[in-house]
Short mmCIF file of C-alpha atoms in Angstrom, two decimals:
data_model
loop_
_atom_site.label_atom_id
_atom_site.label_comp_id
_atom_site.label_asym_id
_atom_site.label_seq_id
_atom_site.Cartn_x
_atom_site.Cartn_y
_atom_site.Cartn_z
CA UNK Z 1 -8.15 11.04 -10.36
CA UNK Z 2 -10.89 13.66 -10.09
CA UNK Z 3 -13.73 11.25 -9.22
CA UNK Z 4 -12.12 9.62 -6.18
CA UNK Z 5 -10.59 10.90 -2.94
CA UNK Z 6 -8.65 14.16 -2.80
CA UNK Z 7 -5.13 12.74 -2.84
CA UNK Z 8 -2.81 14.59 -0.51
CA UNK Z 9 0.48 14.50 1.35
CA UNK Z 10 1.20 15.04 5.03
CA UNK Z 11 3.29 18.01 6.13
CA UNK Z 12 4.89 15.83 8.81
CA UNK Z 13 6.76 14.26 5.90
CA UNK Z 14 8.16 17.72 5.02
CA UNK Z 15 9.53 18.57 8.48
CA UNK Z 16 12.69 20.16 7.01
CA UNK Z 17 10.75 22.55 4.75
CA UNK Z 18 9.05 25.80 5.74
CA UNK Z 19 5.30 25.27 5.49
CA UNK Z 20 4.94 27.55 2.46
CA UNK Z 21 7.60 25.63 0.53
CA UNK Z 22 6.10 22.29 1.55
CA UNK Z 23 2.65 23.29 0.30
CA UNK Z 24 4.09 24.50 -3.01
CA UNK Z 25 6.03 21.28 -3.64
CA UNK Z 26 3.01 19.16 -2.72
CA UNK Z 27 0.78 21.07 -5.13
CA UNK Z 28 3.39 21.06 -7.91
CA UNK Z 29 3.55 17.25 -7.73
CA UNK Z 30 -0.16 17.02 -8.49
CA UNK Z 31 -1.63 16.52 -5.04
CA UNK Z 32 -4.92 18.29 -4.41
CA UNK Z 33 -4.95 18.09 -0.62
CA UNK Z 34 -2.69 18.33 2.40
CA UNK Z 35 -2.76 16.80 5.87
CA UNK Z 36 -1.47 19.66 8.01
CA UNK Z 37 0.16 18.64 11.29
CA UNK Z 38 0.12 21.51 13.79
CA UNK Z 39 3.67 21.75 15.12
CA UNK Z 40 6.41 24.17 16.14
CA UNK Z 41 7.59 24.75 12.57
CA UNK Z 42 4.28 24.27 10.75
CA UNK Z 43 1.50 26.48 12.09
CA UNK Z 44 2.23 26.41 15.83
CA UNK Z 45 -1.16 26.47 17.60
CA UNK Z 46 0.45 28.35 20.53
CA UNK Z 47 1.95 31.15 18.46
CA UNK Z 48 1.06 34.67 19.60
CA UNK Z 49 0.10 35.70 16.07
CA UNK Z 50 -1.79 32.47 15.30
CA UNK Z 51 -4.77 34.24 13.74
CA UNK Z 52 -2.54 36.01 11.20
CA UNK Z 53 -0.72 32.79 10.40
CA UNK Z 54 -3.96 30.91 9.90
CA UNK Z 55 -5.22 33.60 7.53
CA UNK Z 56 -2.01 33.36 5.48
CA UNK Z 57 -2.20 29.56 5.30
CA UNK Z 58 -5.88 29.66 4.31
CA UNK Z 59 -5.07 32.06 1.47
CA UNK Z 60 -2.14 29.94 0.31
CA UNK Z 61 -4.22 26.76 0.33
CA UNK Z 62 -6.84 28.49 -1.79
CA UNK Z 63 -4.22 29.75 -4.27
CA UNK Z 64 -2.82 26.23 -4.65
CA UNK Z 65 -6.22 24.54 -4.78
CA UNK Z 66 -5.46 22.31 -1.79
CA UNK Z 67 -8.10 20.83 0.47
CA UNK Z 68 -6.92 20.35 4.06
CA UNK Z 69 -7.37 18.20 7.15
CA UNK Z 70 -5.79 19.14 10.47
CA UNK Z 71 -3.61 16.51 12.14
CA UNK Z 72 -2.63 16.64 15.83
CA UNK Z 73 0.08 14.00 16.11
CA UNK Z 74 3.14 16.25 16.52
CA UNK Z 75 5.74 14.38 18.56
CA UNK Z 76 7.06 17.01 20.98
CA UNK Z 77 4.60 19.88 20.77
CA UNK Z 78 3.41 19.54 24.39
CA UNK Z 79 6.43 17.94 26.06
CA UNK Z 80 10.03 18.36 24.83
CA UNK Z 81 11.13 15.16 26.55
CA UNK Z 82 8.34 12.64 25.98
CA UNK Z 83 7.04 11.91 22.50
CA UNK Z 84 3.26 12.27 22.09
CA UNK Z 85 2.82 13.18 25.75
CA UNK Z 86 0.51 14.01 27.45
CA UNK Z 87 -2.56 12.26 26.05
CA UNK Z 88 -6.27 11.87 26.67
CA UNK Z 89 -5.54 8.84 28.87
CA UNK Z 90 -2.73 10.31 30.99
CA UNK Z 91 -3.35 9.61 34.70
CA UNK Z 92 -3.02 13.25 35.84
CA UNK Z 93 -6.01 15.46 35.14
CA UNK Z 94 -3.83 18.52 34.45
CA UNK Z 95 -1.97 16.55 31.75
CA UNK Z 96 -5.21 15.46 30.10
CA UNK Z 97 -6.36 19.08 30.22
CA UNK Z 98 -3.34 20.09 28.14
CA UNK Z 99 -4.21 17.55 25.46
CA UNK Z 100 -7.86 18.62 25.45
CA UNK Z 101 -6.74 22.24 25.12
CA UNK Z 102 -4.55 21.35 22.11
CA UNK Z 103 -7.39 19.50 20.41
CA UNK Z 104 -9.80 22.38 21.00
CA UNK Z 105 -7.25 24.80 19.56
CA UNK Z 106 -6.97 22.48 16.54
CA UNK Z 107 -10.75 22.58 16.12
CA UNK Z 108 -10.68 26.38 16.01
CA UNK Z 109 -7.81 26.35 13.51
CA UNK Z 110 -9.70 23.82 11.37
CA UNK Z 111 -12.80 26.02 11.41
CA UNK Z 112 -10.80 29.03 10.23
CA UNK Z 113 -9.03 27.00 7.53
CA UNK Z 114 -12.23 25.37 6.27
CA UNK Z 115 -10.66 21.97 6.98
CA UNK Z 116 -12.54 18.71 6.49
CA UNK Z 117 -11.83 17.55 10.04
CA UNK Z 118 -9.46 17.41 12.99
CA UNK Z 119 -7.74 14.05 13.27
CA UNK Z 120 -6.59 12.73 16.66
CA UNK Z 121 -5.71 9.53 18.54
CA UNK Z 122 -6.31 8.22 22.04
CA UNK Z 123 -2.83 7.81 23.50
CA UNK Z 124 -0.98 4.91 25.09
CA UNK Z 125 -2.09 3.59 28.47
CA UNK Z 126 0.34 4.57 31.23
CA UNK Z 127 -0.99 2.23 33.90
CA UNK Z 128 -2.61 -1.20 34.06
CA UNK Z 129 -6.12 0.03 34.87
CA UNK Z 130 -7.81 -0.46 31.48
CA UNK Z 131 -11.21 0.64 32.75
CA UNK Z 132 -9.78 3.88 34.11
CA UNK Z 133 -8.07 4.58 30.78
CA UNK Z 134 -11.37 4.18 28.94
CA UNK Z 135 -13.14 6.47 31.40
CA UNK Z 136 -10.50 9.17 30.96
CA UNK Z 137 -10.63 8.77 27.21
CA UNK Z 138 -14.41 9.03 27.01
CA UNK Z 139 -14.43 12.12 29.21
CA UNK Z 140 -11.71 13.83 27.19
CA UNK Z 141 -13.30 13.05 23.82
CA UNK Z 142 -16.65 14.32 25.08
CA UNK Z 143 -15.06 17.66 26.01
CA UNK Z 144 -13.46 18.05 22.59
CA UNK Z 145 -16.71 16.99 20.93
CA UNK Z 146 -18.52 19.85 22.61
CA UNK Z 147 -16.13 22.35 21.00
CA UNK Z 148 -16.28 20.55 17.65
CA UNK Z 149 -20.09 20.61 17.66
CA UNK Z 150 -20.12 24.34 18.44
CA UNK Z 151 -17.71 25.00 15.57
CA UNK Z 152 -19.24 22.58 13.05
CA UNK Z 153 -15.93 20.71 12.68
CA UNK Z 154 -15.94 16.89 12.40
CA UNK Z 155 -13.45 14.88 14.46
CA UNK Z 156 -11.64 11.86 13.03
CA UNK Z 157 -10.58 9.35 15.71
CA UNK Z 158 -7.58 7.37 14.43
CA UNK Z 159 -6.88 3.82 15.66
CA UNK Z 160 -3.14 3.64 16.35
CA UNK Z 161 -1.06 0.49 17.02
CA UNK Z 162 -0.19 0.19 20.70
CA UNK Z 163 -2.68 2.80 21.87
CA UNK Z 164 -5.89 2.39 23.86
CA UNK Z 165 -7.81 2.76 20.60
CA UNK Z 166 -5.69 0.41 18.53
CA UNK Z 167 -8.12 -1.04 16.00
CA UNK Z 168 -11.15 0.14 14.09
CA UNK Z 169 -13.41 -1.87 16.40
CA UNK Z 170 -12.05 0.07 19.39
CA UNK Z 171 -12.91 3.38 17.72
CA UNK Z 172 -16.42 2.21 16.83
CA UNK Z 173 -16.91 0.99 20.41
CA UNK Z 174 -15.88 4.39 21.84
CA UNK Z 175 -18.29 6.12 19.49
CA UNK Z 176 -21.08 3.80 20.61
CA UNK Z 177 -20.31 4.48 24.29
CA UNK Z 178 -20.75 8.19 23.66
CA UNK Z 179 -24.09 7.68 21.91
CA UNK Z 180 -22.84 7.73 18.30
CA UNK Z 181 -22.43 11.53 18.14
CA UNK Z 182 -22.57 12.79 14.56
CA UNK Z 183 -19.36 14.91 14.72
CA UNK Z 184 -17.25 11.92 15.89
CA UNK Z 185 -16.09 9.97 12.87
CA UNK Z 186 -13.13 7.86 11.81
CA UNK Z 187 -9.63 8.54 10.52
CA UNK Z 188 -8.21 5.37 9.00
CA UNK Z 189 -4.49 4.82 8.40
CA UNK Z 190 -4.47 1.97 5.89
CA UNK Z 191 -0.95 0.96 6.90
CA UNK Z 192 -2.17 0.44 10.45
CA UNK Z 193 -4.75 -1.94 9.02
CA UNK Z 194 -1.95 -4.08 7.58
CA UNK Z 195 -0.05 -3.96 10.87
CA UNK Z 196 -2.79 -4.84 13.38
CA UNK Z 197 -6.20 -5.49 11.85
CA UNK Z 198 -7.53 -9.03 11.26
CA UNK Z 199 -8.94 -7.95 7.89
CA UNK Z 200 -7.56 -6.13 4.86
CA UNK Z 201 -7.34 -2.37 4.58
CA UNK Z 202 -10.02 -2.50 1.85
CA UNK Z 203 -12.37 -4.37 4.18
CA UNK Z 204 -11.66 -1.86 6.97
CA UNK Z 205 -12.61 0.93 4.56
CA UNK Z 206 -15.89 -0.83 3.84
CA UNK Z 207 -16.57 -1.38 7.56
CA UNK Z 208 -15.93 2.29 8.39
CA UNK Z 209 -18.14 3.29 5.45
CA UNK Z 210 -19.90 6.63 5.84
CA UNK Z 211 -18.12 7.33 9.13
CA UNK Z 212 -14.84 7.76 7.29
CA UNK Z 213 -13.77 11.42 7.34
CA UNK Z 214 -10.01 11.16 6.80
CA UNK Z 215 -7.64 8.57 5.29
CA UNK Z 216 -3.90 8.24 5.73
CA UNK Z 217 -2.01 6.32 3.05
CA UNK Z 218 1.20 4.35 3.63
CA UNK Z 219 2.47 0.80 3.46
CA UNK Z 220 3.35 -1.53 6.36
CA UNK Z 221 4.19 -5.13 7.19
CA UNK Z 222 2.00 -7.24 9.48
CA UNK Z 223 2.87 -6.75 13.14
CA UNK Z 224 5.30 -3.89 12.50
CA UNK Z 225 4.31 -0.26 13.09
CA UNK Z 226 6.67 1.35 10.60
CA UNK Z 227 5.44 3.67 7.85
CA UNK Z 228 6.85 2.49 4.52
CA UNK Z 229 6.69 3.73 0.96
CA UNK Z 230 4.17 2.00 -1.27
CA UNK Z 231 5.43 -1.37 -2.44
CA UNK Z 232 7.71 -1.93 0.55
CA UNK Z 233 5.04 -3.62 2.66
CA UNK Z 234 1.95 -5.73 2.08
CA UNK Z 235 -0.74 -3.11 1.45
CA UNK Z 236 -2.89 -3.75 -1.62
CA UNK Z 237 -3.04 -0.11 -2.68
CA UNK Z 238 -5.23 -0.64 -5.75
CA UNK Z 239 -7.82 -2.62 -3.80
CA UNK Z 240 -7.78 -0.04 -1.00
CA UNK Z 241 -8.36 2.84 -3.42
CA UNK Z 242 -11.02 0.74 -5.12
CA UNK Z 243 -12.80 0.28 -1.79
CA UNK Z 244 -12.71 4.04 -1.16
CA UNK Z 245 -14.33 4.55 -4.54
CA UNK Z 246 -16.84 1.78 -3.81
CA UNK Z 247 -18.13 3.51 -0.66
CA UNK Z 248 -18.20 6.88 -2.41
CA UNK Z 249 -15.45 8.47 -0.29
CA UNK Z 250 -14.53 11.87 -1.68
CA UNK Z 251 -12.58 13.29 1.25
CA UNK Z 252 -8.84 13.66 1.77
CA UNK Z 253 -6.58 10.61 1.47
CA UNK Z 254 -3.06 11.80 2.28
CA UNK Z 255 0.28 10.01 2.21
CA UNK Z 256 1.58 9.60 5.78
CA UNK Z 257 5.37 9.18 5.81
CA UNK Z 258 6.60 11.12 8.87
CA UNK Z 259 10.11 9.65 8.83
CA UNK Z 260 10.91 10.50 5.22
CA UNK Z 261 11.47 14.26 5.49
CA UNK Z 262 15.15 13.88 4.57
CA UNK Z 263 14.06 13.12 0.99
CA UNK Z 264 10.57 14.61 1.00
CA UNK Z 265 10.27 15.85 -2.63
CA UNK Z 266 11.59 12.59 -4.08
CA UNK Z 267 9.46 10.41 -1.79
CA UNK Z 268 6.37 12.50 -2.51
CA UNK Z 269 7.01 12.19 -6.25
CA UNK Z 270 7.37 8.39 -6.01
CA UNK Z 271 4.24 8.23 -3.90
CA UNK Z 272 2.24 10.18 -6.49
CA UNK Z 273 3.45 7.85 -9.25
CA UNK Z 274 2.34 4.85 -7.19
CA UNK Z 275 -1.04 6.45 -6.49
CA UNK Z 276 -1.63 7.21 -10.15
CA UNK Z 277 -0.76 3.64 -11.09
CA UNK Z 278 -2.95 2.15 -8.36
CA UNK Z 279 -5.83 4.48 -9.20
CA UNK Z 280 -5.72 3.40 -12.83
CA UNK Z 281 -5.54 -0.26 -11.85
CA UNK Z 282 -8.45 0.06 -9.43
CA UNK Z 283 -10.55 1.64 -12.19
CA UNK Z 284 -9.45 -0.94 -14.75
CA UNK Z 285 -10.37 -3.80 -12.42
CA UNK Z 286 -13.78 -2.25 -11.87
CA UNK Z 287 -14.35 -1.94 -15.63
CA UNK Z 288 -13.32 -5.55 -16.29
CA UNK Z 289 -15.65 -6.67 -13.49
CA UNK Z 290 -18.51 -4.75 -15.10
CA UNK Z 291 -17.65 -5.61 -18.73
CA UNK Z 292 -15.09 -8.42 -19.07
CA UNK Z 293 -14.45 -7.71 -22.76
CA UNK Z 294 -12.79 -4.40 -21.85
CA UNK Z 295 -9.71 -6.38 -20.84
CA UNK Z 296 -8.79 -6.47 -24.53
CA UNK Z 297 -7.93 -2.77 -24.42
CA UNK Z 298 -6.94 -2.46 -20.76
CA UNK Z 299 -4.45 -5.33 -20.77
CA UNK Z 300 -2.17 -3.70 -23.38
CA UNK Z 301 -2.47 -0.33 -21.62
CA UNK Z 302 -1.07 -1.56 -18.30
CA UNK Z 303 2.53 -0.73 -19.15
CA UNK Z 304 1.70 2.84 -20.08
CA UNK Z 305 -0.26 3.49 -16.89
CA UNK Z 306 1.58 1.38 -14.34
CA UNK Z 307 5.16 1.56 -15.61
CA UNK Z 308 7.59 -1.19 -16.41
CA UNK Z 309 10.00 -0.97 -13.50
CA UNK Z 310 11.18 -4.07 -11.62
CA UNK Z 311 9.32 -5.22 -8.53
CA UNK Z 312 10.39 -7.41 -5.65
CA UNK Z 313 8.23 -9.41 -3.28
CA UNK Z 314 7.41 -7.31 -0.19
CA UNK Z 315 8.34 -10.26 2.00
CA UNK Z 316 11.79 -10.45 0.40
CA UNK Z 317 12.78 -6.96 -0.79
CA UNK Z 318 16.38 -8.05 -1.34
CA UNK Z 319 15.34 -11.07 -3.39
CA UNK Z 320 15.61 -11.78 -7.10
CA UNK Z 321 13.45 -9.61 -9.33
CA UNK Z 322 11.05 -11.87 -11.19
CA UNK Z 323 8.67 -9.35 -12.72
CA UNK Z 324 7.81 -5.77 -13.51
CA UNK Z 325 5.08 -3.35 -12.48
CA UNK Z 326 3.05 -4.02 -15.63
CA UNK Z 327 3.31 -7.77 -14.96
CA UNK Z 328 1.74 -7.22 -11.55
CA UNK Z 329 -1.03 -5.03 -12.99
CA UNK Z 330 -1.87 -7.56 -15.70
CA UNK Z 331 -2.05 -10.39 -13.17
CA UNK Z 332 -4.49 -8.30 -11.12
CA UNK Z 333 -6.65 -7.81 -14.23
CA UNK Z 334 -6.63 -11.55 -14.89
CA UNK Z 335 -7.84 -12.17 -11.34
CA UNK Z 336 -10.99 -10.21 -12.11
CA UNK Z 337 -11.34 -11.84 -15.52
CA UNK Z 338 -11.27 -15.26 -13.87
CA UNK Z 339 -14.00 -14.20 -11.45
CA UNK Z 340 -16.18 -13.19 -14.42
CA UNK Z 341 -16.08 -16.67 -15.96
CA UNK Z 342 -14.32 -15.37 -19.09
CA UNK Z 343 -10.94 -17.02 -18.46
CA UNK Z 344 -10.81 -18.21 -22.07
CA UNK Z 345 -9.91 -14.65 -23.07
CA UNK Z 346 -6.36 -15.24 -21.84
CA UNK Z 347 -5.54 -17.39 -24.87
CA UNK Z 348 -6.22 -14.50 -27.25
CA UNK Z 349 -4.47 -12.04 -24.93
CA UNK Z 350 -1.37 -14.19 -25.26
CA UNK Z 351 -1.75 -14.99 -28.95
CA UNK Z 352 -2.21 -11.39 -30.07
CA UNK Z 353 -0.14 -9.68 -27.39
CA UNK Z 354 3.41 -8.35 -27.51
CA UNK Z 355 6.14 -9.92 -25.39
CA UNK Z 356 5.18 -7.92 -22.29
CA UNK Z 357 1.53 -8.93 -22.62
CA UNK Z 358 2.50 -12.58 -23.14
CA UNK Z 359 4.59 -12.37 -19.99
CA UNK Z 360 1.64 -10.95 -18.08
CA UNK Z 361 -0.56 -13.84 -19.20
CA UNK Z 362 2.04 -16.41 -18.17
CA UNK Z 363 2.44 -14.84 -14.72
CA UNK Z 364 -1.32 -14.75 -14.30
CA UNK Z 365 -2.17 -18.29 -15.39
CA UNK Z 366 -2.41 -19.53 -11.82
CA UNK Z 367 -5.11 -16.91 -11.13
CA UNK Z 368 -7.41 -18.56 -13.69
CA UNK Z 369 -6.43 -22.12 -12.79
CA UNK Z 370 -9.54 -24.24 -12.67
CA UNK Z 371 -11.42 -21.86 -15.00
CA UNK Z 372 -9.23 -22.40 -18.08
CA UNK Z 373 -8.74 -25.85 -19.62
CA UNK Z 374 -5.35 -27.04 -18.39
CA UNK Z 375 -4.22 -28.03 -21.86
CA UNK Z 376 -4.92 -24.49 -23.13
CA UNK Z 377 -2.78 -23.05 -20.37
CA UNK Z 378 0.01 -25.54 -20.92
CA UNK Z 379 0.13 -24.75 -24.62
CA UNK Z 380 0.97 -21.16 -23.71
CA UNK Z 381 3.68 -22.37 -21.32
CA UNK Z 382 5.19 -24.63 -23.98
CA UNK Z 383 5.12 -21.85 -26.55
CA UNK Z 384 7.06 -19.57 -24.21
CA UNK Z 385 9.61 -22.29 -23.44
CA UNK Z 386 10.29 -22.65 -27.18
CA UNK Z 387 11.56 -19.05 -27.27
CA UNK Z 388 14.91 -17.67 -26.16
CA UNK Z 389 13.31 -14.66 -24.46
CA UNK Z 390 14.62 -14.94 -20.91
CA UNK Z 391 11.68 -13.04 -19.43
CA UNK Z 392 9.15 -15.29 -21.15
CA UNK Z 393 11.03 -18.41 -20.06
CA UNK Z 394 11.14 -17.18 -16.46
CA UNK Z 395 7.43 -16.33 -16.47
CA UNK Z 396 6.55 -19.69 -18.05
CA UNK Z 397 8.07 -21.64 -15.16
CA UNK Z 398 5.87 -20.04 -12.53
CA UNK Z 399 3.36 -21.73 -10.21
CA UNK Z 400 1.11 -22.86 -13.08
CA UNK Z 401 3.88 -24.90 -14.70
CA UNK Z 402 4.94 -26.23 -11.31
CA UNK Z 403 1.40 -27.51 -10.79
CA UNK Z 404 0.59 -28.84 -14.27
CA UNK Z 405 3.59 -29.29 -16.59
CA UNK Z 406 4.58 -32.93 -17.05
CA UNK Z 407 7.92 -34.10 -15.59
CA UNK Z 408 9.67 -34.31 -18.97
CA UNK Z 409 8.60 -30.84 -20.06
CA UNK Z 410 9.31 -29.32 -16.66
CA UNK Z 411 12.85 -30.76 -16.47
CA UNK Z 412 13.64 -29.45 -19.94
CA UNK Z 413 12.25 -26.07 -18.87
CA UNK Z 414 14.71 -25.99 -15.96
CA UNK Z 415 17.54 -26.94 -18.30
CA UNK Z 416 16.41 -24.19 -20.68
CA UNK Z 417 16.82 -21.71 -17.83
CA UNK Z 418 20.44 -22.81 -17.38
CA UNK Z 419 21.09 -22.52 -21.11
CA UNK Z 420 19.68 -19.01 -21.53
CA UNK Z 421 20.76 -17.61 -18.15
CA UNK Z 422 17.47 -17.42 -16.25
CA UNK Z 423 18.15 -17.65 -12.49
CA UNK Z 424 16.71 -20.85 -11.06
CA UNK Z 425 15.23 -18.77 -8.27
CA UNK Z 426 12.57 -17.88 -10.85
CA UNK Z 427 11.47 -21.52 -11.13
CA UNK Z 428 8.46 -22.18 -8.93
CA UNK Z 429 8.46 -25.47 -7.04
CA UNK Z 430 12.08 -26.29 -7.83
CA UNK Z 431 12.85 -27.83 -4.44
CA UNK Z 432 9.68 -29.92 -4.51
CA UNK Z 433 9.93 -31.18 -8.10
CA UNK Z 434 13.70 -31.68 -8.51
CA UNK Z 435 14.46 -35.39 -8.88
CA UNK Z 436 17.24 -37.79 -9.82
CA UNK Z 437 16.52 -37.44 -13.54
CA UNK Z 438 16.89 -33.65 -13.34
CA UNK Z 439 20.16 -34.13 -11.45
CA UNK Z 440 21.40 -36.48 -14.19
CA UNK Z 441 20.46 -33.96 -16.91
CA UNK Z 442 22.18 -31.08 -15.13
CA UNK Z 443 25.24 -33.28 -14.46
CA UNK Z 444 25.51 -34.02 -18.20
CA UNK Z 445 25.03 -30.33 -18.99
CA UNK Z 446 27.82 -29.35 -16.58
CA UNK Z 447 30.15 -32.04 -17.99
CA UNK Z 448 29.60 -30.77 -21.53
CA UNK Z 449 30.38 -27.21 -20.43
CA UNK Z 450 33.59 -28.28 -18.73
CA UNK Z 451 34.66 -30.40 -21.71
CA UNK Z 452 34.22 -27.38 -23.95
CA UNK Z 453 36.24 -25.20 -21.56
CA UNK Z 454 33.21 -23.13 -20.64
CA UNK Z 455 32.11 -22.05 -17.19
CA UNK Z 456 29.34 -23.94 -15.45
CA UNK Z 457 26.54 -21.61 -14.27
CA UNK Z 458 26.58 -21.09 -10.51
CA UNK Z 459 22.94 -22.18 -10.35
CA UNK Z 460 23.85 -25.53 -11.85
CA UNK Z 461 26.65 -26.00 -9.33
CA UNK Z 462 24.31 -25.13 -6.46
CA UNK Z 463 21.65 -27.53 -7.71
CA UNK Z 464 24.17 -30.36 -8.00
CA UNK Z 465 25.69 -29.58 -4.59
CA UNK Z 466 22.27 -29.70 -3.02
CA UNK Z 467 21.43 -32.98 -4.78
CA UNK Z 468 24.65 -34.59 -3.53
CA UNK Z 469 24.05 -33.60 0.08
CA UNK Z 470 26.66 -30.83 0.10
CA UNK Z 471 29.60 -32.56 -1.60
CA UNK Z 472 30.47 -31.65 -5.17
#
């Protein structure tokens, strides 16, 4: 991970640790950067002995080999009663002055720490006069810019859901209004991109391009401003890291989980594991794109680099587990292989692969649909259905089989699931393809089980209940 961004962790996710302990844990976990939020407990910018504290932090960062960005989003630093208040768009001039003063203090701290930038946001409008809010914002940013220019410290304006500058386009528009000043750049929270942007986080990275001076990493769901651990939302972490590499970003990219301090070391460790996995996958996808034949060595390596733990769909985190982390990674590699026009490689990947690699091929068949002869793909599906490996059977009855397997073969595949104990929730297209003949086959299967004094699988009972309109 030395050629990409400096991966870091935010101190606002270590609110229950003294700053020195937080920095040590972050470094011990393998992070090479920190996003330092100025706050009461972590380098208070209003402390009487601030200069001494800054010197101590600078020395500690150097000892630990941590790059740093300065964050200014502390919740109650300026007002003990109102979170994030006052702001650059507050109606009262004296309130805006307090925010400008904080940001200028942060610039001076950043200069003394040798930080990459000071990151800040606009604030939430407190009245309905949008034009007035923009005027206040532009004036406040211009004042902070003057201090930043004097000190040689870049500013990173962060689009924040619900604020006056909510999207990347809003930040770029503000910069244009001020004449595109060189010190004013962009902080991008990739989770915010999932929540409010019309394009992917990777595309936002590309649009920000050379203006990007700071990146915050977290997961989110569309329309919901809640910072989640990786894998709990809909962020494509590998593609996002790949985009950062694509634009040549080498600055700090720090995990931003401000509500996870209660389990900070464990969360930070899980986050690092996810980042390592996604970094490997991003690099592997790039290599397959450049030289498709490298998939022959990268495909088997996915389990070692990405792990083999179970995954659940982000849209249904409580749902049935249908795959593992290496399954997901292998499917992502097949996506790139299909784009290269070398989809025929999947036959050999299946033929010469172990069970996990075969499963990855089966789960990824739909990604090369239309580029691989259907009969070649179906032969792999039929081979898997001839086994008694429950994971292979489950993977075989995915979207590709739902789209292409003949009725006879598909029905027998469903029956095979009932025989070997594969949950029918794993069968793609079950509701659409179930028919009277499948009902008859499952009815006979259930009758045979009862006659032999054996339990009928709950899935079979549910399928028959549904087919009979709710009466058994």
